[in-house]
Amino acid sequence: RILMSVTEIRSGFTAIKANIQARDPIRTLSILSHPQSLHKVKSSDRCCIIHNLFNFYMDKVFKHCQTEDSYINRKISSIANSFLSIKKKLEQCHNQNKCLCGQESTEKFKQILANYEGLNITSAAIKSLGELDILLDWMEKSR
Amino acid sequence: MKNVLHWSAPEGTGDGVLYKVKYSVYGVGKWIRKPECRNINRTWCDLSNETADYEEQYYASVKAFLNGMCSDWMETTRFNPLTDTKIDPPMVNVSSTEKSISIILTAPEKWKRSPDGESVSLLQVYPGLQYNVSVLNKKTKKRWFFSVSNNTLVVPWLEPGTAYCVSAQIHVTTPLLHSGFSKEYCIATLKDKTA
């Protein structure tokens, strides 16, 4: 079920990628990939980072990404729904203590939040949404 | 992942226009000039070397010059080498027995900086890489399709002494990418010795 949701997220994002990324004029900052790349996360920290990032997108990104385009908004909410179904699955892992957060992943996630808080909410949310492929590429590469 | 930037010449300028190119890594502050694409009159620039790290994303930008005047920098959209790419078909090797065909598939390699550079198979880049294989019975025109994750396939219960043609395509599930089908490789099953 998780694989299907990731595929749904990927196709939903592909449909709005150009539009959303065009709304983000800041080339010199990234929420997810700089200064520390997701690709440097140890495999033991993966579950914790994914768990935190899904909460991050649900709590701080999707709700602040309203646009004037109803098609884009529909795609965003369908992506959010797919996130929600994965998040529920991850909760089970988290509750069974299979998703422990090490020092490194805690630091990494703090960096992501700092990147996010360095911008105003709307810009940070749109930038985060525009970086969904960075998250998906990382998740799929190391699954 | 051979990544070549292409652009169109400004309208109505004819010959004599020169260009220069710069690129940047998304999330990193600085633009980087591409010396080999400075004061060029062609309308493309190979940035494969600069965009070889497919864990990063990139922007590129081009400026035109003519008779002492210059254009604004024209910028690309954000480029993701992993998803914004085309995949070549796989290589197909076939061999046969009386009643079966064995097919060995080889995914293309990722673009490399130099011929003696390290080879990276697309299988390492795309963990979700699969092969779609088509097998055609030339006599009956019957066609089968198979989808396989590993790179070998044996098709059993075939007719002896019959020609079969095999073609294959690469299919990546996420991100959703697929190559065209390879050309057809035809082979005949061996004749039935008992007949």
Short mmCIF file of C-alpha atoms in Angstrom, two decimals, chain B residues 18-195:
data_model
loop_
_atom_site.label_atom_id
_atom_site.label_comp_id
_atom_site.label_asym_id
_atom_site.label_seq_id
_atom_site.Cartn_x
_atom_site.Cartn_y
_atom_site.Cartn_z
CA LEU B 18 27.47 34.67 -29.53
CA TYR B 19 26.41 33.08 -26.26
CA LYS B 20 27.71 32.30 -22.83
CA VAL B 21 26.37 29.80 -20.31
CA LYS B 22 26.35 29.47 -16.55
CA TYR B 23 24.78 26.95 -14.22
CA SER B 24 24.01 26.58 -10.51
CA VAL B 25 23.25 23.79 -8.07
CA TYR B 26 19.82 24.29 -6.56
CA GLY B 27 20.12 25.36 -2.92
CA VAL B 28 23.70 26.58 -3.34
CA GLY B 29 24.37 30.27 -3.72
CA LYS B 30 26.64 30.78 -6.67
CA TRP B 31 26.35 30.65 -10.43
CA ILE B 32 29.25 28.89 -12.13
CA ARG B 33 30.43 29.85 -15.61
CA LYS B 34 31.03 27.11 -18.16
CA PRO B 35 34.28 28.13 -19.92
CA GLU B 36 33.83 25.74 -22.85
CA CYS B 37 30.55 27.46 -23.62
CA ARG B 38 31.80 31.05 -23.54
CA ASN B 39 31.51 33.19 -26.71
CA ILE B 40 30.12 30.24 -28.70
CA ASN B 41 27.91 30.60 -31.78
CA ARG B 42 26.22 27.19 -31.45
CA THR B 43 22.93 26.92 -29.58
CA TRP B 44 23.74 24.04 -27.26
CA CYS B 45 26.12 23.32 -24.39
CA ASP B 46 26.95 19.92 -22.91
CA LEU B 47 26.52 20.16 -19.13
CA SER B 48 26.73 16.42 -18.48
CA ASN B 49 29.91 16.81 -16.49
CA GLU B 50 28.47 19.59 -14.36
CA THR B 51 25.21 17.78 -13.66
CA ALA B 52 26.64 14.29 -13.13
CA ASP B 53 25.60 14.19 -9.45
CA TYR B 54 22.02 13.08 -9.83
CA GLU B 55 21.33 13.63 -6.13
CA GLU B 56 21.41 17.35 -6.85
CA GLN B 57 19.17 19.55 -8.95
CA TYR B 58 20.31 22.37 -11.23
CA TYR B 59 19.51 25.56 -13.07
CA ALA B 60 21.26 26.79 -16.22
CA SER B 61 21.20 30.19 -17.86
CA VAL B 62 22.22 31.61 -21.24
CA LYS B 63 23.04 35.16 -22.39
CA ALA B 64 23.27 36.30 -26.05
CA PHE B 65 25.63 38.95 -27.46
CA LEU B 66 25.49 40.82 -30.79
CA ASN B 67 27.24 44.00 -31.92
CA GLY B 68 28.04 45.12 -28.42
CA MET B 69 24.54 44.52 -27.13
CA CYS B 70 23.48 41.67 -24.87
CA SER B 71 20.30 39.98 -23.76
CA ASP B 72 19.13 39.26 -20.23
CA TRP B 73 20.13 35.94 -18.74
CA MET B 74 17.52 33.38 -19.78
CA GLU B 75 17.08 30.72 -17.13
CA THR B 76 15.88 27.11 -17.32
CA THR B 77 13.34 25.56 -15.01
CA ARG B 78 14.74 23.42 -12.19
CA PHE B 79 16.43 20.38 -13.70
CA ASN B 80 16.37 16.99 -11.96
CA PRO B 81 18.80 14.62 -13.73
CA LEU B 82 17.00 11.61 -12.25
CA THR B 83 13.55 12.36 -13.62
CA ASP B 84 14.15 14.82 -16.47
CA THR B 85 15.93 12.32 -18.70
CA LYS B 86 15.39 9.80 -21.49
CA ILE B 87 16.42 6.16 -21.17
CA ASP B 88 17.86 4.14 -24.04
CA PRO B 89 16.48 0.64 -24.73
CA PRO B 90 18.30 -2.32 -23.17
CA MET B 91 20.71 -4.58 -25.05
CA VAL B 92 19.19 -7.95 -25.86
CA ASN B 93 21.04 -11.27 -26.26
CA VAL B 94 19.13 -14.36 -27.29
CA SER B 95 20.01 -18.04 -27.59
CA SER B 96 17.79 -21.02 -28.23
CA THR B 97 17.31 -24.75 -27.68
CA GLU B 98 14.71 -26.97 -29.37
CA LYS B 99 11.80 -25.69 -27.28
CA SER B 100 12.95 -22.57 -25.51
CA ILE B 101 14.59 -19.21 -25.90
CA SER B 102 16.95 -17.66 -23.33
CA ILE B 103 17.06 -13.88 -23.23
CA ILE B 104 19.73 -11.82 -21.46
CA LEU B 105 18.96 -8.13 -21.00
CA THR B 106 21.51 -5.43 -20.22
CA ALA B 107 20.47 -1.99 -19.08
CA PRO B 108 22.41 0.93 -20.54
CA GLU B 109 25.09 2.55 -18.45
CA LYS B 110 24.88 5.98 -16.92
CA TRP B 111 26.80 8.63 -18.87
CA LYS B 112 30.46 8.62 -17.78
CA ARG B 113 32.94 11.45 -17.72
CA SER B 114 35.52 9.45 -19.66
CA PRO B 115 35.61 6.05 -21.40
CA ASP B 116 37.77 4.63 -18.65
CA GLY B 117 35.62 6.13 -15.93
CA GLU B 118 33.69 3.91 -13.55
CA SER B 119 30.68 2.25 -15.16
CA VAL B 120 27.39 2.72 -13.33
CA SER B 121 24.45 0.63 -14.52
CA LEU B 122 21.03 2.28 -14.59
CA LEU B 123 19.98 -0.54 -12.28
CA GLN B 124 21.98 1.16 -9.54
CA VAL B 125 20.40 4.52 -10.31
CA TYR B 126 16.81 3.26 -10.50
CA PRO B 127 16.16 0.46 -8.00
CA GLY B 128 12.67 0.06 -9.45
CA LEU B 129 14.00 -0.75 -12.93
CA GLN B 130 12.17 -3.54 -14.79
CA TYR B 131 12.18 -4.93 -18.33
CA ASN B 132 9.14 -5.40 -20.56
CA VAL B 133 9.90 -8.12 -23.11
CA SER B 134 7.96 -8.93 -26.26
CA VAL B 135 8.36 -12.33 -27.98
CA LEU B 136 6.83 -12.82 -31.44
CA ASN B 137 6.29 -16.16 -33.18
CA LYS B 138 7.14 -15.22 -36.78
CA LYS B 139 5.06 -18.09 -38.19
CA THR B 140 1.84 -17.63 -36.24
CA LYS B 141 2.34 -13.91 -35.51
CA LYS B 142 1.39 -14.70 -31.91
CA ARG B 143 3.07 -12.31 -29.42
CA TRP B 144 3.73 -12.64 -25.71
CA PHE B 145 4.64 -9.90 -23.24
CA PHE B 146 6.63 -10.45 -20.09
CA SER B 147 7.62 -8.07 -17.31
CA VAL B 148 10.76 -9.08 -15.41
CA SER B 149 12.87 -7.47 -12.73
CA ASN B 150 16.01 -9.52 -13.16
CA ASN B 151 17.88 -9.46 -16.44
CA THR B 152 17.35 -13.01 -17.68
CA LEU B 153 14.24 -14.66 -19.06
CA VAL B 154 13.69 -18.16 -20.40
CA VAL B 155 10.61 -18.67 -22.57
CA PRO B 156 9.71 -22.41 -22.55
CA TRP B 157 7.30 -24.67 -24.51
CA LEU B 158 8.10 -23.18 -27.91
CA GLU B 159 7.81 -24.90 -31.29
CA PRO B 160 11.02 -26.48 -32.60
CA GLY B 161 12.45 -25.12 -35.85
CA THR B 162 10.54 -21.86 -35.60
CA ALA B 163 11.71 -18.24 -35.80
CA TYR B 164 11.00 -16.00 -32.84
CA CYS B 165 11.73 -12.27 -32.55
CA VAL B 166 12.48 -10.59 -29.24
CA SER B 167 12.31 -6.91 -28.35
CA ALA B 168 12.66 -5.29 -24.92
CA GLN B 169 11.97 -2.02 -23.15
CA ILE B 170 13.12 -0.58 -19.82
CA HIS B 171 10.37 0.46 -17.42
CA VAL B 172 11.06 2.35 -14.19
CA THR B 173 8.13 2.34 -11.78
CA THR B 174 9.11 5.38 -9.69
CA PRO B 175 9.94 7.86 -10.98
CA LEU B 176 7.79 6.81 -13.92
CA LEU B 177 10.16 6.46 -16.89
CA HIS B 178 10.43 4.08 -19.80
CA SER B 179 12.65 3.62 -22.83
CA GLY B 180 11.47 2.82 -26.31
CA PHE B 181 11.50 -0.84 -27.37
CA SER B 182 14.81 -2.15 -28.69
CA LYS B 183 15.03 -3.34 -32.26
CA GLU B 184 13.94 -6.95 -32.76
CA TYR B 185 16.44 -9.79 -32.32
CA CYS B 186 15.28 -12.89 -34.17
CA ILE B 187 16.41 -16.48 -33.61
CA ALA B 188 15.12 -19.93 -34.61
CA THR B 189 14.59 -22.76 -32.16
CA LEU B 190 16.54 -25.89 -33.06
CA LYS B 191 14.88 -28.52 -35.22
CA ASP B 192 13.27 -31.46 -33.40
CA LYS B 193 15.86 -34.26 -33.77
CA THR B 194 13.27 -36.99 -33.23
CA ALA B 195 11.00 -35.76 -36.04
#
